[in-house]
Amino acid sequence: FRRGEALQGLADVQVVVFDKTGTLTLGHPALTDLQPAPGYQAETVLALAAAVEAQSEHPIALAVIDAARAKGLDIDTAEGFEAAVGHGAQAVVGGRRVQIGADRFMASLAIAVEAFAPEAERLAGEAKTPLYVAIDGVLAGLLAVADPIRPTSLAAVRALQAQGLKVALVTGDNAVTARAVADRLGLDEVVAEVLPDGKIAAVEALKAQFGRVAFVGDGINDAPALAAADIGLAMGGGSDIAIESADVVLMRGDPRAVATARALSRAVLANIRQNLIWAFGYNAVLIPVAAGALYPLFGLLLSPMVAAGAMALSSVSVLANALRLRGFKDAASLEGTPA
Protein backbone atom coordinates (compact mmCIF):
# COMPACT_ATOMS: atom_id res chain seq x y z
CA PHE A 1 0.00 0.00 0.00
CA ARG A 2 1.76 3.14 -1.22
CA ARG A 3 -0.28 5.51 0.98
CA GLY A 4 -2.72 5.36 3.86
CA GLU A 5 -5.65 6.56 1.76
CA ALA A 6 -5.27 3.48 -0.43
CA LEU A 7 -5.61 1.18 2.57
CA GLN A 8 -8.85 2.89 3.54
CA GLY A 9 -10.16 3.44 0.02
CA LEU A 10 -9.79 -0.17 -1.09
CA ALA A 11 -12.19 -1.26 1.64
CA ASP A 12 -14.89 1.02 0.20
CA VAL A 13 -14.84 0.02 -3.50
CA GLN A 14 -17.94 -1.50 -5.07
CA VAL A 15 -16.49 -2.85 -8.32
CA VAL A 16 -13.12 -4.30 -9.30
CA VAL A 17 -12.17 -3.83 -12.96
CA PHE A 18 -9.55 -6.09 -14.51
CA ASP A 19 -7.55 -5.56 -17.64
CA LYS A 20 -7.30 -8.92 -19.43
CA THR A 21 -3.84 -9.47 -20.86
CA GLY A 22 -1.24 -10.25 -18.21
CA THR A 23 -3.77 -9.80 -15.43
CA LEU A 24 -6.48 -12.42 -15.74
CA THR A 25 -4.41 -14.16 -18.41
CA LEU A 26 -0.78 -15.24 -18.33
CA GLY A 27 0.30 -12.53 -20.76
CA HIS A 28 2.08 -15.03 -23.03
CA PRO A 29 -0.13 -15.47 -26.10
CA ALA A 30 0.54 -18.25 -28.60
CA LEU A 31 -0.55 -18.66 -32.21
CA THR A 32 -3.19 -21.39 -32.33
CA ASP A 33 -4.72 -21.17 -35.82
CA LEU A 34 -3.71 -20.04 -39.30
CA GLN A 35 -6.03 -20.20 -42.28
CA PRO A 36 -4.78 -18.73 -45.58
CA ALA A 37 -7.13 -17.27 -48.15
CA PRO A 38 -7.45 -19.08 -51.50
CA GLY A 39 -4.32 -18.57 -53.58
CA TYR A 40 -2.01 -18.02 -50.57
CA GLN A 41 0.33 -20.39 -48.76
CA ALA A 42 0.14 -20.58 -44.97
CA GLU A 43 3.93 -20.33 -44.60
CA THR A 44 4.06 -17.23 -46.82
CA VAL A 45 1.32 -15.48 -44.85
CA LEU A 46 2.95 -16.33 -41.52
CA ALA A 47 6.44 -15.25 -42.64
CA LEU A 48 5.21 -11.89 -43.93
CA ALA A 49 3.12 -11.29 -40.81
CA ALA A 50 6.10 -12.13 -38.61
CA ALA A 51 8.29 -9.68 -40.54
CA VAL A 52 5.86 -6.87 -39.71
CA GLU A 53 5.39 -7.94 -36.10
CA ALA A 54 9.17 -8.14 -35.58
CA GLN A 55 9.05 -4.33 -35.35
CA SER A 56 6.54 -4.46 -32.48
CA GLU A 57 6.88 -5.35 -28.78
CA HIS A 58 3.23 -6.27 -28.27
CA PRO A 59 2.67 -9.74 -26.72
CA ILE A 60 0.55 -10.79 -29.71
CA ALA A 61 3.38 -9.78 -32.04
CA LEU A 62 5.74 -12.02 -30.09
CA ALA A 63 3.32 -14.92 -30.50
CA VAL A 64 3.36 -14.54 -34.31
CA ILE A 65 7.16 -14.28 -34.38
CA ASP A 66 7.59 -17.33 -32.16
CA ALA A 67 5.28 -19.37 -34.41
CA ALA A 68 7.26 -18.41 -37.52
CA ARG A 69 10.55 -19.28 -35.87
CA ALA A 70 9.16 -22.60 -34.65
CA LYS A 71 8.41 -23.51 -38.27
CA GLY A 72 11.90 -22.48 -39.34
CA LEU A 73 10.66 -19.66 -41.60
CA ASP A 74 12.93 -16.85 -42.74
CA ILE A 75 11.78 -13.50 -41.38
CA ASP A 76 12.70 -10.65 -43.71
CA THR A 77 13.37 -7.10 -42.63
CA ALA A 78 10.34 -4.81 -42.83
CA GLU A 79 10.55 -1.21 -43.93
CA GLY A 80 8.30 1.75 -43.18
CA PHE A 81 6.71 0.16 -40.12
CA GLU A 82 3.57 1.91 -38.90
CA ALA A 83 1.55 0.93 -35.83
CA ALA A 84 -2.07 1.90 -35.25
CA VAL A 85 -2.46 1.59 -31.49
CA GLY A 86 -5.23 -0.82 -30.60
CA HIS A 87 -5.82 -1.71 -34.25
CA GLY A 88 -2.81 -3.29 -35.93
CA ALA A 89 0.36 -2.58 -37.88
CA GLN A 90 1.67 -2.44 -41.43
CA ALA A 91 5.00 -2.33 -43.24
CA VAL A 92 6.64 -3.13 -46.56
CA VAL A 93 8.27 -6.56 -46.72
CA GLY A 94 10.14 -7.53 -49.84
CA GLY A 95 8.37 -4.87 -51.86
CA ARG A 96 4.90 -6.00 -50.68
CA ARG A 97 2.76 -4.00 -48.30
CA VAL A 98 1.64 -6.23 -45.46
CA GLN A 99 -1.05 -5.30 -42.95
CA ILE A 100 -1.98 -7.30 -39.86
CA GLY A 101 -4.56 -6.48 -37.22
CA ALA A 102 -8.10 -6.70 -35.93
CA ASP A 103 -11.24 -6.46 -38.04
CA ARG A 104 -11.54 -2.77 -37.20
CA PHE A 105 -8.08 -2.20 -38.71
CA MET A 106 -9.09 -3.95 -41.91
CA ALA A 107 -12.28 -1.88 -42.01
CA SER A 108 -10.22 1.33 -41.77
CA LEU A 109 -8.24 0.10 -44.77
CA ALA A 110 -11.42 -0.77 -46.70
CA ILE A 111 -10.41 -4.44 -46.84
CA ALA A 112 -13.38 -6.80 -46.65
CA VAL A 113 -13.11 -9.68 -44.14
CA GLU A 114 -16.55 -11.25 -44.58
CA ALA A 115 -15.04 -14.37 -46.16
CA PHE A 116 -13.56 -15.31 -42.79
CA ALA A 117 -16.46 -14.07 -40.64
CA PRO A 118 -17.85 -17.51 -39.62
CA GLU A 119 -14.39 -18.85 -38.80
CA ALA A 120 -13.45 -15.69 -36.90
CA GLU A 121 -16.64 -15.90 -34.83
CA ARG A 122 -15.93 -19.54 -33.99
CA LEU A 123 -12.39 -18.72 -32.89
CA ALA A 124 -13.55 -15.76 -30.80
CA GLY A 125 -16.10 -18.02 -29.11
CA GLU A 126 -13.18 -20.20 -28.01
CA ALA A 127 -11.63 -17.15 -26.27
CA LYS A 128 -9.08 -16.71 -29.06
CA THR A 129 -8.23 -13.37 -30.66
CA PRO A 130 -8.70 -13.39 -34.45
CA LEU A 131 -6.31 -11.31 -36.56
CA TYR A 132 -6.36 -10.68 -40.29
CA VAL A 133 -3.44 -10.43 -42.69
CA ALA A 134 -3.65 -8.46 -45.94
CA ILE A 135 -1.02 -8.38 -48.67
CA ASP A 136 -1.05 -5.46 -51.11
CA GLY A 137 -4.55 -4.55 -50.02
CA VAL A 138 -6.00 -8.06 -50.46
CA LEU A 139 -7.10 -10.30 -47.59
CA ALA A 140 -4.54 -13.11 -47.39
CA GLY A 141 -5.26 -15.01 -44.20
CA LEU A 142 -6.73 -15.32 -40.73
CA LEU A 143 -4.66 -15.88 -37.62
CA ALA A 144 -5.83 -16.69 -34.11
CA VAL A 145 -3.89 -16.05 -30.92
CA ALA A 146 -4.84 -17.35 -27.49
CA ASP A 147 -3.61 -16.10 -24.13
CA PRO A 148 -4.31 -18.79 -21.50
CA ILE A 149 -6.35 -17.75 -18.48
CA ARG A 150 -4.36 -17.85 -15.25
CA PRO A 151 -5.15 -20.95 -13.18
CA THR A 152 -6.00 -18.73 -10.20
CA SER A 153 -8.21 -16.20 -12.01
CA LEU A 154 -11.48 -18.04 -11.36
CA ALA A 155 -10.70 -18.33 -7.64
CA ALA A 156 -9.86 -14.60 -7.56
CA VAL A 157 -13.16 -13.61 -9.18
CA ARG A 158 -15.17 -15.83 -6.85
CA ALA A 159 -13.37 -14.49 -3.78
CA LEU A 160 -14.12 -10.89 -4.80
CA GLN A 161 -17.76 -11.69 -5.51
CA ALA A 162 -17.98 -13.42 -2.12
CA GLN A 163 -16.94 -10.07 -0.62
CA GLY A 164 -20.00 -8.50 -2.27
CA LEU A 165 -18.14 -6.84 -5.15
CA LYS A 166 -18.96 -6.62 -8.82
CA VAL A 167 -16.13 -7.82 -11.08
CA ALA A 168 -15.70 -6.34 -14.56
CA LEU A 169 -13.40 -6.83 -17.53
CA VAL A 170 -12.08 -4.08 -19.78
CA THR A 171 -10.23 -5.24 -22.88
CA GLY A 172 -9.33 -4.30 -26.41
CA ASP A 173 -10.40 -7.73 -27.67
CA ASN A 174 -13.50 -8.06 -29.78
CA ALA A 175 -16.80 -8.54 -27.98
CA VAL A 176 -17.15 -12.27 -28.71
CA THR A 177 -13.67 -13.11 -27.38
CA ALA A 178 -14.20 -10.93 -24.31
CA ARG A 179 -17.57 -12.52 -23.59
CA ALA A 180 -16.06 -16.01 -23.88
CA VAL A 181 -13.45 -15.12 -21.26
CA ALA A 182 -16.10 -13.50 -19.05
CA ASP A 183 -18.33 -16.57 -19.25
CA ARG A 184 -15.49 -18.85 -18.20
CA LEU A 185 -14.73 -16.68 -15.18
CA GLY A 186 -18.29 -15.66 -14.27
CA LEU A 187 -17.65 -11.93 -14.58
CA ASP A 188 -20.46 -9.45 -13.96
CA GLU A 189 -19.63 -6.84 -16.62
CA VAL A 190 -17.62 -6.75 -19.86
CA VAL A 191 -16.43 -3.70 -21.78
CA ALA A 192 -14.79 -4.88 -25.02
CA GLU A 193 -13.05 -3.33 -28.02
CA VAL A 194 -11.64 -0.54 -25.86
CA LEU A 195 -8.63 1.29 -27.24
CA PRO A 196 -5.84 2.13 -24.75
CA ASP A 197 -6.94 5.74 -24.47
CA GLY A 198 -10.54 4.63 -23.96
CA LYS A 199 -9.91 2.79 -20.71
CA ILE A 200 -10.33 5.99 -18.72
CA ALA A 201 -13.81 6.47 -20.19
CA ALA A 202 -14.64 2.85 -19.39
CA VAL A 203 -13.55 3.35 -15.77
CA GLU A 204 -15.62 6.53 -15.48
CA ALA A 205 -18.68 4.75 -16.91
CA LEU A 206 -18.34 1.93 -14.38
CA LYS A 207 -17.97 4.51 -11.60
CA ALA A 208 -21.24 6.09 -12.63
CA GLN A 209 -22.95 2.69 -12.74
CA PHE A 210 -21.60 1.01 -9.59
CA GLY A 211 -19.76 3.55 -7.44
CA ARG A 212 -16.14 3.45 -6.29
CA VAL A 213 -13.88 1.55 -8.70
CA ALA A 214 -10.62 -0.36 -8.27
CA PHE A 215 -8.72 -1.00 -11.50
CA VAL A 216 -6.21 -3.84 -11.83
CA GLY A 217 -3.63 -3.76 -14.62
CA ASP A 218 -0.01 -4.44 -15.47
CA GLY A 219 0.89 -2.76 -18.76
CA ILE A 220 2.04 0.65 -19.95
CA ASN A 221 -1.36 1.32 -21.52
CA ASP A 222 -3.04 0.61 -18.16
CA ALA A 223 -1.31 3.52 -16.41
CA PRO A 224 -3.98 6.17 -17.25
CA ALA A 225 -6.79 3.88 -16.04
CA LEU A 226 -4.86 3.05 -12.86
CA ALA A 227 -4.57 6.76 -12.15
CA ALA A 228 -8.21 7.48 -13.04
CA ALA A 229 -9.68 4.76 -10.80
CA ASP A 230 -10.46 5.45 -7.14
CA ILE A 231 -7.85 2.80 -6.32
CA GLY A 232 -5.32 1.46 -8.81
CA LEU A 233 -3.69 -1.93 -8.27
CA ALA A 234 -0.62 -2.98 -10.29
CA MET A 235 0.20 -6.63 -10.75
CA GLY A 236 3.64 -7.79 -9.65
CA GLY A 237 5.96 -8.09 -12.62
CA GLY A 238 4.07 -5.37 -14.49
CA SER A 239 5.61 -2.39 -16.23
CA ASP A 240 7.37 0.29 -14.17
CA ILE A 241 4.91 2.92 -15.40
CA ALA A 242 1.94 0.87 -14.19
CA ILE A 243 3.56 0.32 -10.81
CA GLU A 244 4.31 4.03 -10.41
CA SER A 245 0.70 4.92 -11.32
CA ALA A 246 -0.86 2.48 -8.84
CA ASP A 247 -1.94 3.03 -5.24
CA VAL A 248 -1.42 -0.64 -4.37
CA VAL A 249 1.30 -2.89 -5.77
CA LEU A 250 0.68 -6.65 -5.66
CA MET A 251 4.00 -8.34 -5.05
CA ARG A 252 3.08 -11.43 -7.08
CA GLY A 253 1.41 -11.85 -10.45
CA ASP A 254 -1.58 -13.63 -8.91
CA PRO A 255 -5.05 -12.05 -9.19
CA ARG A 256 -6.11 -13.68 -5.91
CA ALA A 257 -3.91 -11.08 -4.24
CA VAL A 258 -6.54 -8.47 -5.17
CA ALA A 259 -9.09 -10.21 -2.97
CA THR A 260 -6.48 -10.63 -0.25
CA ALA A 261 -5.56 -6.91 -0.37
CA ARG A 262 -9.19 -5.84 -0.01
CA ALA A 263 -9.87 -8.30 2.79
CA LEU A 264 -6.74 -7.05 4.55
CA SER A 265 -7.79 -3.42 4.17
CA ARG A 266 -11.18 -4.22 5.73
CA ALA A 267 -9.51 -6.15 8.55
CA VAL A 268 -7.16 -3.25 9.29
CA LEU A 269 -10.01 -0.72 9.41
CA ALA A 270 -12.06 -3.02 11.64
CA ASN A 271 -9.05 -3.33 13.94
CA ILE A 272 -8.65 0.44 14.06
CA ARG A 273 -12.32 0.86 15.01
CA GLN A 274 -12.01 -1.78 17.74
CA ASN A 275 -8.98 -0.01 19.18
CA LEU A 276 -10.70 3.38 19.14
CA ILE A 277 -13.82 2.03 20.84
CA TRP A 278 -11.78 0.21 23.47
CA ALA A 279 -9.45 3.14 24.15
CA PHE A 280 -12.24 5.71 24.46
CA GLY A 281 -14.44 3.41 26.52
CA TYR A 282 -11.63 2.33 28.81
CA ASN A 283 -10.54 5.90 29.49
CA ALA A 284 -14.11 7.16 29.82
CA VAL A 285 -14.63 4.70 32.67
CA LEU A 286 -11.30 4.85 34.46
CA ILE A 287 -10.39 8.54 34.26
CA PRO A 288 -13.34 9.55 36.48
CA VAL A 289 -12.39 6.76 38.90
CA ALA A 290 -8.79 8.01 38.98
CA ALA A 291 -10.12 11.53 39.60
CA GLY A 292 -11.98 10.32 42.72
CA ALA A 293 -15.53 10.08 41.39
CA LEU A 294 -16.20 6.98 43.50
CA TYR A 295 -14.72 8.37 46.74
CA PRO A 296 -17.88 10.15 48.03
CA LEU A 297 -19.96 6.97 47.61
CA PHE A 298 -17.56 4.12 48.29
CA GLY A 299 -14.44 5.73 49.65
CA LEU A 300 -12.52 4.27 46.68
CA LEU A 301 -9.37 5.94 45.39
CA LEU A 302 -6.71 4.74 42.96
CA SER A 303 -3.12 5.06 44.03
CA PRO A 304 -0.80 6.69 41.48
CA MET A 305 0.92 3.36 40.89
CA VAL A 306 -2.35 1.56 40.12
CA ALA A 307 -3.48 4.42 37.86
CA ALA A 308 -0.18 4.29 35.95
CA GLY A 309 -0.53 0.54 35.54
CA ALA A 310 -4.11 0.91 34.31
CA MET A 311 -2.97 3.49 31.77
CA ALA A 312 -0.23 1.17 30.52
CA LEU A 313 -2.75 -1.67 30.29
CA SER A 314 -4.82 0.41 27.89
CA SER A 315 -1.87 0.85 25.55
CA VAL A 316 -0.84 -2.80 25.83
CA SER A 317 -4.35 -4.02 25.01
CA VAL A 318 -4.59 -1.79 21.95
CA LEU A 319 -1.18 -2.98 20.73
CA ALA A 320 -2.05 -6.63 21.35
CA ASN A 321 -5.26 -6.26 19.33
CA ALA A 322 -3.32 -4.66 16.46
CA LEU A 323 -0.79 -7.50 16.48
CA ARG A 324 -3.56 -9.96 15.70
CA LEU A 325 -3.25 -8.76 12.10
CA ARG A 326 0.06 -10.61 11.87
CA GLY A 327 -1.96 -13.79 11.70
CA PHE A 328 -4.26 -12.50 8.95
CA LYS A 329 -5.33 -15.14 6.44
CA ASP A 330 -7.97 -14.85 3.78
CA ALA A 331 -9.03 -18.44 3.24
CA ALA A 332 -11.52 -17.55 0.51
CA SER A 333 -8.87 -16.13 -1.79
CA LEU A 334 -5.79 -18.07 -0.75
CA GLU A 335 -7.31 -21.55 -0.82
CA GLY A 336 -4.37 -22.86 1.12
CA THR A 337 -1.60 -21.38 -1.08
CA PRO A 338 0.14 -18.01 -0.90
CA ALA A 339 -1.35 -15.24 -3.03
XYZ file of C-alpha atoms in Angstrom:
339
model
C 0.000 0.000 0.000
C 1.764 3.144 -1.219
C -0.275 5.505 0.978
C -2.721 5.360 3.855
C -5.649 6.559 1.759
C -5.266 3.475 -0.434
C -5.610 1.181 2.570
C -8.850 2.887 3.541
C -10.160 3.442 0.020
C -9.794 -0.175 -1.093
C -12.188 -1.256 1.641
C -14.887 1.023 0.198
C -14.845 0.019 -3.497
C -17.945 -1.497 -5.071
C -16.486 -2.854 -8.317
C -13.120 -4.295 -9.301
C -12.173 -3.828 -12.960
C -9.550 -6.094 -14.509
C -7.548 -5.564 -17.644
C -7.297 -8.918 -19.433
C -3.838 -9.469 -20.864
C -1.241 -10.248 -18.211
C -3.767 -9.801 -15.428
C -6.482 -12.422 -15.737
C -4.411 -14.160 -18.410
C -0.781 -15.238 -18.332
C 0.304 -12.529 -20.763
C 2.079 -15.026 -23.027
C -0.134 -15.471 -26.101
C 0.537 -18.246 -28.596
C -0.546 -18.660 -32.213
C -3.188 -21.391 -32.334
C -4.716 -21.167 -35.821
C -3.707 -20.036 -39.298
C -6.026 -20.195 -42.283
C -4.780 -18.734 -45.579
C -7.132 -17.269 -48.155
C -7.446 -19.079 -51.497
C -4.322 -18.569 -53.581
C -2.006 -18.015 -50.569
C 0.326 -20.393 -48.757
C 0.142 -20.580 -44.971
C 3.929 -20.330 -44.605
C 4.065 -17.229 -46.824
C 1.324 -15.478 -44.852
C 2.953 -16.327 -41.524
C 6.439 -15.254 -42.641
C 5.215 -11.890 -43.929
C 3.116 -11.290 -40.814
C 6.104 -12.127 -38.613
C 8.288 -9.682 -40.537
C 5.861 -6.871 -39.715
C 5.389 -7.940 -36.096
C 9.168 -8.139 -35.579
C 9.052 -4.329 -35.351
C 6.538 -4.461 -32.483
C 6.880 -5.354 -28.784
C 3.228 -6.273 -28.270
C 2.665 -9.742 -26.718
C 0.549 -10.787 -29.711
C 3.379 -9.785 -32.039
C 5.742 -12.018 -30.091
C 3.320 -14.919 -30.501
C 3.362 -14.544 -34.305
C 7.159 -14.276 -34.380
C 7.589 -17.334 -32.155
C 5.282 -19.368 -34.409
C 7.263 -18.406 -37.521
C 10.554 -19.283 -35.872
C 9.159 -22.602 -34.646
C 8.410 -23.511 -38.266
C 11.902 -22.480 -39.345
C 10.665 -19.662 -41.599
C 12.929 -16.849 -42.742
C 11.775 -13.497 -41.375
C 12.696 -10.649 -43.710
C 13.374 -7.098 -42.626
C 10.345 -4.811 -42.834
C 10.545 -1.206 -43.933
C 8.296 1.755 -43.179
C 6.712 0.164 -40.124
C 3.566 1.910 -38.905
C 1.546 0.935 -35.829
C -2.072 1.902 -35.251
C -2.457 1.592 -31.487
C -5.234 -0.822 -30.601
C -5.820 -1.708 -34.252
C -2.809 -3.295 -35.932
C 0.359 -2.584 -37.876
C 1.668 -2.436 -41.432
C 4.997 -2.329 -43.240
C 6.641 -3.127 -46.556
C 8.271 -6.561 -46.721
C 10.145 -7.528 -49.844
C 8.371 -4.867 -51.863
C 4.900 -6.003 -50.685
C 2.760 -3.996 -48.297
C 1.639 -6.226 -45.460
C -1.051 -5.299 -42.947
C -1.984 -7.296 -39.860
C -4.565 -6.477 -37.224
C -8.101 -6.702 -35.934
C -11.242 -6.461 -38.036
C -11.539 -2.766 -37.204
C -8.082 -2.204 -38.708
C -9.088 -3.952 -41.905
C -12.279 -1.876 -42.007
C -10.223 1.327 -41.766
C -8.237 0.098 -44.774
C -11.419 -0.767 -46.703
C -10.413 -4.442 -46.843
C -13.384 -6.805 -46.646
C -13.108 -9.684 -44.137
C -16.549 -11.251 -44.579
C -15.044 -14.367 -46.160
C -13.556 -15.305 -42.790
C -16.460 -14.068 -40.642
C -17.855 -17.511 -39.623
C -14.395 -18.850 -38.796
C -13.454 -15.691 -36.898
C -16.640 -15.898 -34.827
C -15.935 -19.538 -33.995
C -12.390 -18.725 -32.887
C -13.548 -15.761 -30.795
C -16.103 -18.021 -29.107
C -13.177 -20.195 -28.009
C -11.632 -17.145 -26.267
C -9.084 -16.706 -29.060
C -8.230 -13.368 -30.661
C -8.700 -13.391 -34.454
C -6.307 -11.314 -36.565
C -6.363 -10.677 -40.293
C -3.441 -10.430 -42.693
C -3.647 -8.464 -45.940
C -1.017 -8.376 -48.670
C -1.051 -5.457 -51.106
C -4.553 -4.550 -50.019
C -5.998 -8.059 -50.461
C -7.096 -10.301 -47.595
C -4.545 -13.112 -47.388
C -5.262 -15.013 -44.200
C -6.730 -15.324 -40.731
C -4.659 -15.884 -37.620
C -5.828 -16.689 -34.109
C -3.892 -16.045 -30.919
C -4.840 -17.353 -27.493
C -3.606 -16.104 -24.133
C -4.307 -18.790 -21.500
C -6.351 -17.752 -18.477
C -4.356 -17.854 -15.252
C -5.151 -20.953 -13.176
C -5.996 -18.725 -10.197
C -8.206 -16.201 -12.011
C -11.477 -18.042 -11.357
C -10.702 -18.327 -7.644
C -9.858 -14.604 -7.559
C -13.160 -13.609 -9.177
C -15.173 -15.832 -6.853
C -13.366 -14.485 -3.785
C -14.115 -10.889 -4.797
C -17.764 -11.691 -5.507
C -17.975 -13.418 -2.125
C -16.943 -10.069 -0.619
C -20.001 -8.504 -2.270
C -18.144 -6.843 -5.147
C -18.960 -6.624 -8.822
C -16.128 -7.820 -11.077
C -15.703 -6.340 -14.562
C -13.397 -6.833 -17.530
C -12.076 -4.077 -19.777
C -10.228 -5.242 -22.882
C -9.328 -4.297 -26.412
C -10.403 -7.732 -27.667
C -13.504 -8.061 -29.781
C -16.803 -8.537 -27.983
C -17.154 -12.266 -28.711
C -13.675 -13.110 -27.378
C -14.199 -10.929 -24.309
C -17.565 -12.522 -23.591
C -16.060 -16.012 -23.885
C -13.449 -15.124 -21.257
C -16.103 -13.504 -19.053
C -18.331 -16.569 -19.255
C -15.486 -18.847 -18.198
C -14.726 -16.679 -15.175
C -18.288 -15.664 -14.273
C -17.647 -11.931 -14.581
C -20.464 -9.452 -13.965
C -19.635 -6.842 -16.618
C -17.624 -6.748 -19.856
C -16.434 -3.700 -21.784
C -14.792 -4.880 -25.021
C -13.046 -3.328 -28.024
C -11.643 -0.543 -25.856
C -8.632 1.292 -27.241
C -5.840 2.128 -24.753
C -6.938 5.744 -24.466
C -10.543 4.627 -23.964
C -9.915 2.787 -20.708
C -10.335 5.989 -18.716
C -13.808 6.475 -20.191
C -14.644 2.845 -19.390
C -13.553 3.347 -15.774
C -15.617 6.526 -15.485
C -18.682 4.754 -16.911
C -18.341 1.931 -14.381
C -17.968 4.514 -11.601
C -21.242 6.088 -12.631
C -22.945 2.686 -12.736
C -21.603 1.015 -9.585
C -19.761 3.550 -7.437
C -16.138 3.449 -6.292
C -13.875 1.549 -8.700
C -10.623 -0.356 -8.265
C -8.723 -1.002 -11.501
C -6.209 -3.842 -11.826
C -3.628 -3.756 -14.618
C -0.008 -4.438 -15.468
C 0.895 -2.759 -18.763
C 2.035 0.648 -19.952
C -1.362 1.325 -21.524
C -3.042 0.609 -18.161
C -1.314 3.522 -16.412
C -3.983 6.166 -17.251
C -6.787 3.885 -16.036
C -4.858 3.049 -12.860
C -4.572 6.755 -12.145
C -8.208 7.481 -13.036
C -9.680 4.763 -10.799
C -10.459 5.452 -7.145
C -7.852 2.798 -6.318
C -5.316 1.457 -8.813
C -3.688 -1.931 -8.270
C -0.617 -2.978 -10.294
C 0.203 -6.632 -10.755
C 3.639 -7.786 -9.647
C 5.956 -8.095 -12.622
C 4.072 -5.371 -14.493
C 5.610 -2.387 -16.227
C 7.371 0.290 -14.170
C 4.911 2.921 -15.402
C 1.937 0.869 -14.193
C 3.564 0.323 -10.806
C 4.311 4.033 -10.412
C 0.704 4.918 -11.317
C -0.858 2.479 -8.842
C -1.942 3.030 -5.238
C -1.423 -0.642 -4.368
C 1.298 -2.892 -5.772
C 0.684 -6.647 -5.658
C 4.002 -8.341 -5.050
C 3.077 -11.431 -7.077
C 1.409 -11.855 -10.445
C -1.580 -13.635 -8.906
C -5.046 -12.047 -9.194
C -6.113 -13.675 -5.914
C -3.910 -11.079 -4.242
C -6.541 -8.467 -5.174
C -9.091 -10.207 -2.972
C -6.484 -10.627 -0.251
C -5.563 -6.915 -0.373
C -9.190 -5.841 -0.013
C -9.866 -8.298 2.789
C -6.735 -7.050 4.549
C -7.792 -3.421 4.169
C -11.178 -4.223 5.727
C -9.509 -6.152 8.554
C -7.164 -3.248 9.288
C -10.006 -0.720 9.405
C -12.061 -3.015 11.635
C -9.050 -3.332 13.940
C -8.655 0.442 14.060
C -12.320 0.864 15.010
C -12.005 -1.781 17.740
C -8.975 -0.005 19.183
C -10.697 3.378 19.139
C -13.825 2.029 20.838
C -11.777 0.208 23.470
C -9.455 3.143 24.153
C -12.242 5.706 24.463
C -14.443 3.406 26.524
C -11.635 2.328 28.809
C -10.541 5.905 29.492
C -14.107 7.157 29.818
C -14.631 4.700 32.667
C -11.295 4.850 34.463
C -10.388 8.538 34.262
C -13.339 9.555 36.482
C -12.387 6.763 38.900
C -8.792 8.011 38.981
C -10.117 11.533 39.597
C -11.977 10.322 42.723
C -15.532 10.084 41.388
C -16.195 6.979 43.498
C -14.724 8.368 46.735
C -17.875 10.146 48.025
C -19.955 6.966 47.607
C -17.558 4.119 48.294
C -14.438 5.730 49.646
C -12.519 4.267 46.679
C -9.374 5.938 45.395
C -6.707 4.743 42.964
C -3.118 5.065 44.027
C -0.798 6.692 41.479
C 0.917 3.356 40.886
C -2.348 1.562 40.118
C -3.479 4.416 37.864
C -0.183 4.292 35.947
C -0.533 0.537 35.543
C -4.107 0.914 34.309
C -2.967 3.492 31.767
C -0.233 1.171 30.521
C -2.754 -1.668 30.293
C -4.824 0.414 27.891
C -1.869 0.854 25.547
C -0.839 -2.800 25.828
C -4.348 -4.025 25.013
C -4.586 -1.794 21.948
C -1.176 -2.977 20.728
C -2.051 -6.633 21.355
C -5.256 -6.260 19.331
C -3.324 -4.659 16.461
C -0.787 -7.497 16.484
C -3.564 -9.963 15.699
C -3.249 -8.756 12.098
C 0.057 -10.606 11.874
C -1.963 -13.792 11.696
C -4.265 -12.500 8.952
C -5.332 -15.144 6.442
C -7.973 -14.848 3.778
C -9.029 -18.442 3.235
C -11.525 -17.547 0.514
C -8.873 -16.128 -1.787
C -5.787 -18.066 -0.748
C -7.310 -21.554 -0.821
C -4.373 -22.857 1.122
C -1.604 -21.377 -1.082
C 0.139 -18.015 -0.902
C -1.350 -15.240 -3.029
